[in-house]
Amino acid sequence: MGTREGMARALQDLPSGMVRWASAPRESLPRRTTGVTVLDTLLGGGWPRGRMAVLRAAAPGAAGRTTLATAAVAATTAEGRTAAWIDGDASLDPASLAAAGADLSRILWVRGPLSLESTLAAAEEVLAAGDFAVTVVRPPEGSARGGATAGWVRLARGAERARVVLLVLDRGGTAAAAGGILVRVGTLQGRWAGLPGPGSLLVGAEVPVEADEGAADLRLSVAETLDGGGPPPAPARDERPAVPRPSARPVGVARPWWAGVRGAGSALEFSP
Amino acid sequence: MKPANNRRTIPREYACALATALPLQALLRSQPDLAGQPLAVVAGEGTRAILAHASRAARALGAVPGMTPSQARSVAPGVLLRPVAPPVIAAARQALVDAALAFSPEVDACDADAVVLDVRGTRGRYPTPEALGCALEAACARAGLRVRVGIARGPRLARIAARARAGVTVLPPGDEAAALADLPIDALDLSPALADTLGHLGLRTVGDLARIDPRGLGIRLGPEGMDRHRLARGIDESVITPLPPSESFEEAVALEWTLDRLDSLVFLLSAALDRLSARLEGRGMAPAALRLDLDLDPEGTHTVPVRPPAPTTDLRSLLALIRLALEADPPPGPIRGFTLRAEGGRVAGGQGHLFGPPVPPPSRLALLMGRLGALAGPDGVGAPVVLDDAGSDSASLAPFAPRALPETRSPVPPAPGRAGPAAPPLALRRLRPPLEVAVRLRAGRPAEVQGSGPAGPVARAAGPWFAEVRWWAERPEAGACWDVEVTGRGLYRLWQDLRSGRWFVDGQYD
């Protein structure tokens, strides 16, 4: 077949619309486990290496992106590999990573708050290093609309060159326009134990997940320490705004926070 | 039997690096924008001030060393007259020593403008003395200094060779006398009395002195004359006293004007940082910490410390960190100079495993950490840590330094009855700072969340879990934690401050 004929045939085989010539077909890419069996099945083995995956909330009240990203990072670090989390809005909870079984010493956390440009620049640097099997990027608040489309395209290319997994926790912005696979999470439905009222306990949640390959309902649990295990994780507080303090000291003895507080509650008593 | 002493079997060889007009070079080194201009260095003050050094452009205009400033201005009105602060000269001198230390651990700062180093045993790396001399010259050039290099069998001969000619001068072993013969006799560093005596005797060159019969020379010329005679004949048995390696790396800049713009200061800092980094690199180190002392006008000092996440040679990241630090802690007034000090650190080495999962190599990781630190701040990059202390922020950062593992781990199956990969735990997306909301209660339990953020009726709530934060403090904080499902908005964690009664959204289960 001559060159001209070959080119003509190739042009005929092209689908309509924009095509990225340099990218390998998605089906041929190796996969890395998502950390969630159902999602692995849905995506044909896991997150594709060398391709950007955008996790988007499909509706108000939709949630689950952070959990999916946490599961991927936990699975990666459990294998002994390293992962990076570019935290544009300073929302990462290390306790959640630890509860998911992640090896925190193998996670590089770039803690915000950062501008969108700094977030993208940090992600580019991490991808250029090529040493992190999974990179999670969470853009800062307020970056949902427009802006930095070229930055997302560069990130997608960076993931392609480095052949690593890139997860973007998109807020409905322009990340998805840069290509890659799109996973949409629906509204999170809590699963509760006990009767409504005192004694009620959040034990998990369900969230519908939709990808180009199909849809599935993910069943999520609350951190294992609540499932009849030890005390709940300490309700950590970060950077609380200053609160006015009463002039008098509290009286009475405050019970340890883990003692008999499941719904029934005991209270600290303060004198005015 | 005496043990063999290898050093005695290797012929002696010394190199001298001489920085001519060191104060002038130090000034140009600290202020590169003066290069090419008619520039002269003024020494002394008041009526005793004279031109100590002059650049080629200044000489071309007629301003030469020895003139008073007024004389220089009268013959060359366009000449720039500058004093040079001692810290600037000291920094240049130390840079010369650092450049020499890259070639030999035995360096003697014999003169104010020269160093002599013992280069025995370097033949394996530099096949010829000329190659060594060129490498030393290049190393000094990278440090911002133009030097003359002399190489000979003795340190004093090496100094004479360096002072005699520009470039690299090698005195051939065994033929030093012939190489020195044509030099003026002043090259032997004579005292005024001896120079006068030799002048009266009609001795004009080093060769003239070398040809004199040494018998009776001591009586006529004294010990100094004998010493210079041996030197003229190429005999030099002196030794050097090596300096202890300095651990202080600093670069100073003193300005004739004041700076009040950050961009101008950063421009000068960039050059100083480049010089510092080059000196550290010659010692196999990288800047691990920096301290910037800004000299304020009219007086005072403002200190700004900078610590990169890891020792790094990436100047762009270091400069960005310095800029961030200056923006966070700006000087209270104009600046008339600065001293930049660096603490050297070694880029961590590491040995990976052949079959284990890859970890970032330390050198590349240090570079990455520096660049990320420039974007997120030096305290914004690291490995997450959960603090085992309910009384403080549960989240913190530790240095990111993953260990190399011998093999890739297999996923650990979950314990019986525990959740596994099919049901991963819900992650919390924290709100930093927590979002204050109003909560309407019913029977003491949240019924509705009001305000910005997740507003709406509460479908279900779990809690409260009480916590006392910083119980050891005089005024401990205390609060209650709730998990709530806001209809149509999702799952949230609420925090109620029991002292003030205020409610906050701590995070969202996402």
Short mmCIF file of C-alpha atoms in Angstrom, two decimals, chain B residues 56-444:
data_model
loop_
_atom_site.label_atom_id
_atom_site.label_comp_id
_atom_site.label_asym_id
_atom_site.label_seq_id
_atom_site.Cartn_x
_atom_site.Cartn_y
_atom_site.Cartn_z
CA ARG B 56 41.46 49.60 33.46
CA ALA B 57 38.81 52.09 32.38
CA ALA B 58 39.77 54.44 35.21
CA ARG B 59 43.45 54.20 34.31
CA ALA B 60 42.60 55.01 30.74
CA LEU B 61 41.02 58.24 31.97
CA GLY B 62 44.13 59.06 33.96
CA ALA B 63 43.09 58.04 37.47
CA VAL B 64 45.90 55.84 38.84
CA PRO B 65 46.67 54.39 42.27
CA GLY B 66 48.43 56.79 44.59
CA MET B 67 46.33 59.80 43.64
CA THR B 68 44.12 61.53 46.12
CA PRO B 69 40.41 61.51 45.35
CA SER B 70 40.44 65.18 44.43
CA GLN B 71 43.34 64.63 42.05
CA ALA B 72 41.51 61.73 40.46
CA ARG B 73 38.35 63.76 39.98
CA SER B 74 40.27 66.59 38.45
CA VAL B 75 41.89 64.40 35.79
CA ALA B 76 38.94 62.05 35.35
CA PRO B 77 35.63 63.60 36.38
CA GLY B 78 33.71 60.50 35.39
CA VAL B 79 35.62 58.09 37.59
CA LEU B 80 33.61 56.35 40.34
CA LEU B 81 35.36 56.45 43.68
CA ARG B 82 34.24 53.80 46.15
CA PRO B 83 35.45 52.62 49.53
CA VAL B 84 35.12 48.90 50.12
CA ALA B 85 33.73 47.65 53.42
CA PRO B 86 35.87 45.09 55.26
CA PRO B 87 33.13 42.41 55.21
CA VAL B 88 33.03 42.61 51.42
CA ILE B 89 36.80 42.08 51.19
CA ALA B 90 36.64 39.30 53.76
CA ALA B 91 33.95 37.53 51.77
CA ALA B 92 36.08 37.70 48.63
CA ARG B 93 39.11 36.42 50.48
CA GLN B 94 37.13 33.54 51.93
CA ALA B 95 35.80 32.74 48.47
CA LEU B 96 39.39 32.47 47.28
CA VAL B 97 40.17 30.07 50.12
CA ASP B 98 37.05 28.02 49.39
CA ALA B 99 37.98 27.73 45.74
CA ALA B 100 41.44 26.51 46.72
CA LEU B 101 40.01 24.01 49.21
CA ALA B 102 38.31 22.27 46.32
CA PHE B 103 41.81 21.27 45.14
CA SER B 104 43.65 20.55 48.35
CA PRO B 105 42.84 20.28 52.04
CA GLU B 106 46.08 22.12 52.86
CA VAL B 107 45.62 25.77 52.06
CA ASP B 108 47.54 28.65 53.59
CA ALA B 109 46.27 32.20 53.26
CA CYS B 110 49.79 33.59 53.24
CA ASP B 111 48.96 37.07 52.02
CA ALA B 112 45.97 39.31 52.03
CA ASP B 113 45.38 38.61 48.36
CA ALA B 114 46.84 35.15 47.79
CA VAL B 115 46.56 31.56 48.93
CA VAL B 116 49.11 28.78 48.63
CA LEU B 117 48.03 25.18 48.47
CA ASP B 118 49.91 21.92 48.63
CA VAL B 119 49.03 20.09 45.42
CA ARG B 120 51.17 17.01 45.85
CA GLY B 121 49.44 13.87 44.66
CA THR B 122 47.03 15.56 42.25
CA ARG B 123 48.76 14.23 39.14
CA GLY B 124 46.15 11.53 38.75
CA ARG B 125 43.43 14.13 38.21
CA TYR B 126 45.49 16.85 36.51
CA PRO B 127 48.08 15.25 34.25
CA THR B 128 50.19 18.38 33.99
CA PRO B 129 50.82 21.37 36.26
CA GLU B 130 49.38 23.61 33.53
CA ALA B 131 46.12 21.67 33.65
CA LEU B 132 45.99 22.10 37.41
CA GLY B 133 46.71 25.80 37.08
CA CYS B 134 43.96 26.29 34.51
CA ALA B 135 41.47 24.39 36.64
CA LEU B 136 42.35 26.52 39.66
CA GLU B 137 42.02 29.65 37.60
CA ALA B 138 38.60 28.55 36.36
CA ALA B 139 37.43 27.67 39.86
CA CYS B 140 38.39 31.10 41.12
CA ALA B 141 36.63 32.67 38.14
CA ARG B 142 33.45 30.84 39.10
CA ALA B 143 33.85 32.36 42.54
CA GLY B 144 34.00 35.79 40.90
CA LEU B 145 37.77 36.32 41.15
CA ARG B 146 40.40 36.65 38.46
CA VAL B 147 43.66 35.18 39.66
CA ARG B 148 47.21 34.55 38.58
CA VAL B 149 48.48 31.07 39.31
CA GLY B 150 52.04 30.06 40.00
CA ILE B 151 53.18 26.46 40.45
CA ALA B 152 56.59 25.49 41.80
CA ARG B 153 58.43 23.12 44.14
CA GLY B 154 58.17 25.53 47.06
CA PRO B 155 55.44 27.84 48.32
CA ARG B 156 57.59 30.96 48.11
CA LEU B 157 58.67 30.15 44.60
CA ALA B 158 55.02 29.60 43.67
CA ARG B 159 54.16 33.05 45.02
CA ILE B 160 56.96 34.63 43.06
CA ALA B 161 55.78 32.89 39.91
CA ALA B 162 52.21 34.04 40.47
CA ARG B 163 53.23 37.65 41.01
CA ALA B 164 55.56 37.64 38.03
CA ARG B 165 53.20 37.02 35.14
CA ALA B 166 49.51 36.90 34.35
CA GLY B 167 47.84 33.58 33.72
CA VAL B 168 49.40 30.28 34.80
CA THR B 169 53.17 30.21 35.37
CA VAL B 170 54.93 26.93 36.05
CA LEU B 171 58.53 26.85 37.26
CA PRO B 172 60.00 23.65 35.85
CA PRO B 173 61.40 21.46 38.65
CA GLY B 174 65.20 21.71 38.68
CA ASP B 175 65.18 24.67 36.32
CA GLU B 176 63.66 27.31 38.54
CA ALA B 177 66.71 29.55 38.46
CA ALA B 178 66.59 29.86 34.70
CA ALA B 179 62.86 30.56 34.77
CA LEU B 180 63.31 33.33 37.34
CA ALA B 181 66.49 34.82 35.92
CA ASP B 182 64.85 37.60 33.90
CA LEU B 183 62.52 38.80 36.62
CA PRO B 184 63.30 42.15 38.26
CA ILE B 185 64.96 41.72 41.60
CA ASP B 186 61.92 43.26 43.36
CA ALA B 187 60.12 40.00 42.66
CA LEU B 188 62.02 38.47 45.58
CA ASP B 189 60.09 40.65 48.07
CA LEU B 190 63.13 42.50 49.42
CA SER B 191 63.23 44.72 52.44
CA PRO B 192 63.98 48.38 51.59
CA ALA B 193 67.48 48.12 53.04
CA LEU B 194 68.40 45.04 51.07
CA ALA B 195 66.85 46.46 47.92
CA ASP B 196 68.97 49.55 48.36
CA THR B 197 72.12 47.49 48.90
CA LEU B 198 71.51 45.32 45.89
CA GLY B 199 70.80 48.36 43.84
CA HIS B 200 74.11 49.87 44.81
CA LEU B 201 75.78 46.61 43.80
CA GLY B 202 74.22 46.90 40.37
CA LEU B 203 72.04 43.82 40.70
CA ARG B 204 68.89 44.41 38.68
CA THR B 205 67.47 40.95 38.03
CA VAL B 206 66.97 37.76 39.97
CA GLY B 207 69.52 36.12 37.71
CA ASP B 208 72.12 38.70 38.69
CA LEU B 209 71.70 37.73 42.34
CA ALA B 210 71.71 34.01 41.56
CA ARG B 211 75.09 34.27 39.77
CA ILE B 212 76.85 35.71 42.83
CA ASP B 213 79.25 33.35 44.61
CA PRO B 214 77.50 32.37 47.84
CA ARG B 215 80.78 32.31 49.80
CA GLY B 216 80.92 35.36 52.01
CA LEU B 217 77.47 36.47 50.93
CA GLY B 218 76.12 36.25 54.46
CA ILE B 219 78.73 38.69 55.71
CA ARG B 220 77.92 41.23 53.03
CA LEU B 221 74.12 40.88 52.75
CA GLY B 222 73.10 39.24 56.00
CA PRO B 223 70.66 36.39 56.54
CA GLU B 224 68.03 38.01 54.37
CA GLY B 225 70.45 38.26 51.51
CA MET B 226 71.42 34.61 51.92
CA ASP B 227 67.79 33.63 51.94
CA ARG B 228 67.01 35.59 48.80
CA HIS B 229 70.09 34.19 47.10
CA ARG B 230 68.89 30.65 47.68
CA LEU B 231 65.49 31.62 46.43
CA ALA B 232 66.99 33.13 43.29
CA ARG B 233 68.75 29.84 42.66
CA GLY B 234 65.43 27.97 42.94
CA ILE B 235 65.96 26.56 46.41
CA ASP B 236 62.86 26.79 48.58
CA GLU B 237 62.47 24.46 51.55
CA SER B 238 59.75 26.42 53.33
CA VAL B 239 56.45 24.83 54.29
CA ILE B 240 52.94 26.16 54.65
CA THR B 241 50.71 26.27 57.70
CA PRO B 242 47.34 24.97 56.50
CA LEU B 243 44.29 26.83 57.62
CA PRO B 244 41.56 24.96 59.43
CA PRO B 245 38.60 24.75 57.03
CA SER B 246 36.15 27.49 57.77
CA GLU B 247 32.54 26.51 58.34
CA SER B 248 31.37 30.05 57.84
CA PHE B 249 30.02 30.96 54.45
CA GLU B 250 28.90 34.49 53.99
CA GLU B 251 28.67 37.10 51.31
CA ALA B 252 28.41 40.78 52.05
CA VAL B 253 27.31 43.72 49.97
CA ALA B 254 27.73 47.36 51.03
CA LEU B 255 25.96 50.00 48.96
CA GLU B 256 26.64 53.67 48.33
CA TRP B 257 22.90 54.29 48.15
CA THR B 258 19.88 52.93 49.98
CA LEU B 259 17.45 50.34 48.73
CA ASP B 260 13.78 50.48 49.46
CA ARG B 261 12.39 48.16 46.81
CA LEU B 262 12.21 44.44 47.20
CA ASP B 263 12.95 43.74 43.53
CA SER B 264 16.25 45.62 43.67
CA LEU B 265 17.25 43.80 46.84
CA VAL B 266 16.34 40.43 45.37
CA PHE B 267 18.48 41.21 42.32
CA LEU B 268 21.54 41.73 44.51
CA LEU B 269 20.64 38.74 46.66
CA SER B 270 20.49 36.55 43.58
CA ALA B 271 24.13 37.25 42.78
CA ALA B 272 25.20 36.78 46.39
CA LEU B 273 23.30 33.52 46.65
CA ASP B 274 24.92 32.32 43.44
CA ARG B 275 28.38 32.98 44.85
CA LEU B 276 27.56 31.34 48.17
CA SER B 277 26.13 28.27 46.49
CA ALA B 278 29.20 27.94 44.29
CA ARG B 279 31.46 28.04 47.33
CA LEU B 280 29.41 25.44 49.14
CA GLU B 281 29.29 23.25 46.07
CA GLY B 282 33.08 23.29 45.98
CA ARG B 283 33.02 21.75 49.43
CA GLY B 284 30.41 19.19 48.46
CA MET B 285 27.62 20.93 50.33
CA ALA B 286 24.42 22.78 49.61
CA PRO B 287 22.68 25.59 51.53
CA ALA B 288 20.71 24.00 54.35
CA ALA B 289 19.81 27.23 56.11
CA LEU B 290 20.27 30.89 55.30
CA ARG B 291 20.38 34.00 57.40
CA LEU B 292 20.01 37.42 55.87
CA ASP B 293 21.22 40.38 57.93
CA LEU B 294 20.04 43.63 56.38
CA ASP B 295 21.92 46.79 57.33
CA LEU B 296 19.33 49.49 57.80
CA ASP B 297 19.71 53.17 57.09
CA PRO B 298 20.75 55.05 59.19
CA GLU B 299 21.49 52.26 61.64
CA GLY B 300 20.28 48.92 62.85
CA THR B 301 20.08 45.42 61.52
CA HIS B 302 17.07 43.38 60.47
CA THR B 303 17.56 39.62 60.42
CA VAL B 304 15.51 37.27 58.28
CA PRO B 305 16.09 33.54 58.64
CA VAL B 306 15.28 31.18 55.77
CA ARG B 307 15.29 27.41 56.01
CA PRO B 308 14.55 25.34 52.92
CA PRO B 309 12.82 21.98 53.41
CA ALA B 310 16.08 20.21 52.54
CA PRO B 311 19.63 21.22 51.50
CA THR B 312 19.33 22.10 47.85
CA THR B 313 21.40 23.66 45.12
CA ASP B 314 18.34 24.97 43.27
CA LEU B 315 18.93 28.73 43.32
CA ARG B 316 15.53 29.53 41.92
CA SER B 317 13.81 27.84 44.86
CA LEU B 318 16.14 29.41 47.41
CA LEU B 319 15.58 32.85 45.98
CA ALA B 320 11.83 32.32 46.02
CA LEU B 321 12.02 31.29 49.68
CA ILE B 322 14.04 34.39 50.49
CA ARG B 323 11.51 36.54 48.72
CA LEU B 324 8.67 34.89 50.63
CA ALA B 325 10.48 35.46 53.90
CA LEU B 326 11.10 39.12 53.08
CA GLU B 327 7.47 39.64 52.12
CA ALA B 328 6.38 38.04 55.37
CA ASP B 329 8.86 40.00 57.48
CA PRO B 330 9.85 43.13 55.57
CA PRO B 331 12.63 45.41 56.87
CA PRO B 332 11.40 48.49 58.76
CA GLY B 333 13.41 50.93 56.65
CA PRO B 334 15.73 51.45 53.69
CA ILE B 335 18.70 49.14 53.34
CA ARG B 336 22.30 50.16 52.75
CA GLY B 337 23.79 46.68 52.62
CA PHE B 338 23.40 43.10 53.70
CA THR B 339 25.25 39.99 54.74
CA LEU B 340 23.95 36.63 53.58
CA ARG B 341 25.16 33.68 55.64
CA ALA B 342 24.67 30.07 54.72
CA GLU B 343 24.87 26.93 56.75
CA GLY B 344 26.11 24.07 54.63
CA GLY B 345 24.44 20.71 54.58
CA ARG B 346 24.97 17.57 52.63
CA VAL B 347 22.33 16.43 50.21
CA ALA B 348 21.24 13.14 51.72
CA GLY B 349 22.58 10.09 50.00
CA GLY B 350 20.60 6.95 49.80
CA GLN B 351 20.78 3.45 48.56
CA GLY B 352 17.70 2.00 46.94
CA HIS B 353 16.93 -1.66 46.55
CA LEU B 354 17.21 -3.47 43.28
CA PHE B 355 13.85 -5.20 43.50
CA GLY B 356 11.94 -2.82 45.70
CA PRO B 357 9.52 -0.11 44.64
CA PRO B 358 11.18 3.10 43.50
CA VAL B 359 11.65 5.98 45.90
CA PRO B 360 12.69 9.47 44.89
CA PRO B 361 16.50 9.72 44.84
CA PRO B 362 17.68 12.13 47.55
CA SER B 363 19.28 14.65 45.21
CA ARG B 364 16.18 14.89 43.05
CA LEU B 365 13.95 14.94 46.11
CA ALA B 366 15.89 17.83 47.61
CA LEU B 367 15.41 19.78 44.40
CA LEU B 368 11.70 18.97 44.33
CA MET B 369 11.24 19.90 47.98
CA GLY B 370 12.97 23.21 47.39
CA ARG B 371 10.69 24.06 44.48
CA LEU B 372 7.57 23.00 46.31
CA GLY B 373 8.69 24.95 49.34
CA ALA B 374 8.97 28.05 47.18
CA LEU B 375 5.32 27.55 46.14
CA ALA B 376 3.77 26.47 49.42
CA GLY B 377 6.23 27.89 51.93
CA PRO B 378 8.91 25.92 53.76
CA ASP B 379 6.33 24.76 56.32
CA GLY B 380 3.87 23.63 53.69
CA VAL B 381 5.66 20.56 52.35
CA GLY B 382 6.26 17.24 54.04
CA ALA B 383 4.71 13.98 55.07
CA PRO B 384 1.42 14.20 56.99
CA VAL B 385 1.51 13.24 60.63
CA VAL B 386 -1.38 12.54 62.97
CA LEU B 387 -0.44 13.92 66.34
CA ASP B 388 -1.32 11.71 69.26
CA ASP B 389 -2.59 14.65 71.17
CA ALA B 390 -6.17 15.82 71.25
CA GLY B 391 -4.94 19.06 72.72
CA SER B 392 -3.36 20.38 69.59
CA ASP B 393 -3.79 20.29 65.84
CA SER B 394 -4.07 16.71 64.93
CA ALA B 395 -2.43 17.37 61.60
CA SER B 396 1.18 18.26 61.23
CA LEU B 397 4.01 17.84 58.77
CA ALA B 398 7.16 15.79 59.11
CA PRO B 399 10.12 15.74 56.74
CA PHE B 400 9.35 13.63 53.72
CA ALA B 401 12.01 10.93 53.54
CA PRO B 402 10.54 7.57 52.50
CA ARG B 403 12.69 4.51 53.13
CA ALA B 404 13.69 2.24 50.30
CA LEU B 405 12.02 -1.13 50.71
CA PRO B 406 13.57 -4.41 49.60
CA GLU B 407 10.44 -5.48 47.79
CA THR B 408 7.00 -4.30 46.85
CA ARG B 409 4.54 -5.11 49.59
CA SER B 410 1.43 -7.13 48.94
CA PRO B 411 -1.81 -5.58 50.18
CA VAL B 412 -2.61 -6.79 53.67
CA PRO B 413 -6.02 -8.49 53.76
CA PRO B 414 -8.39 -6.92 56.27
CA ALA B 415 -8.93 -8.55 59.63
CA PRO B 416 -12.03 -10.77 59.89
CA GLY B 417 -15.10 -8.69 60.43
CA ARG B 418 -13.36 -5.49 59.43
CA ALA B 419 -14.01 -3.44 56.37
CA GLY B 420 -11.81 -4.21 53.43
CA PRO B 421 -11.21 -2.68 50.04
CA ALA B 422 -14.85 -3.32 49.11
CA ALA B 423 -15.99 -0.77 51.70
CA PRO B 424 -13.27 1.82 52.20
CA PRO B 425 -13.69 4.15 55.14
CA LEU B 426 -15.31 7.50 54.62
CA ALA B 427 -12.77 10.28 54.44
CA LEU B 428 -13.27 13.65 56.00
CA ARG B 429 -12.59 16.78 54.00
CA ARG B 430 -11.62 19.34 56.58
CA LEU B 431 -12.63 22.95 56.54
CA ARG B 432 -9.72 25.10 57.55
CA PRO B 433 -10.61 27.33 59.30
CA PRO B 434 -13.86 25.74 60.49
CA LEU B 435 -17.00 27.39 59.17
CA GLU B 436 -19.20 28.97 61.79
CA VAL B 437 -22.90 28.19 61.45
CA ALA B 438 -26.04 28.49 63.49
CA VAL B 439 -27.74 25.30 64.63
CA ARG B 440 -31.31 25.00 65.78
CA LEU B 441 -31.76 22.32 68.37
CA ARG B 442 -34.67 20.08 69.13
CA ALA B 443 -34.54 18.09 72.34
CA GLY B 444 -30.92 19.01 72.63
#
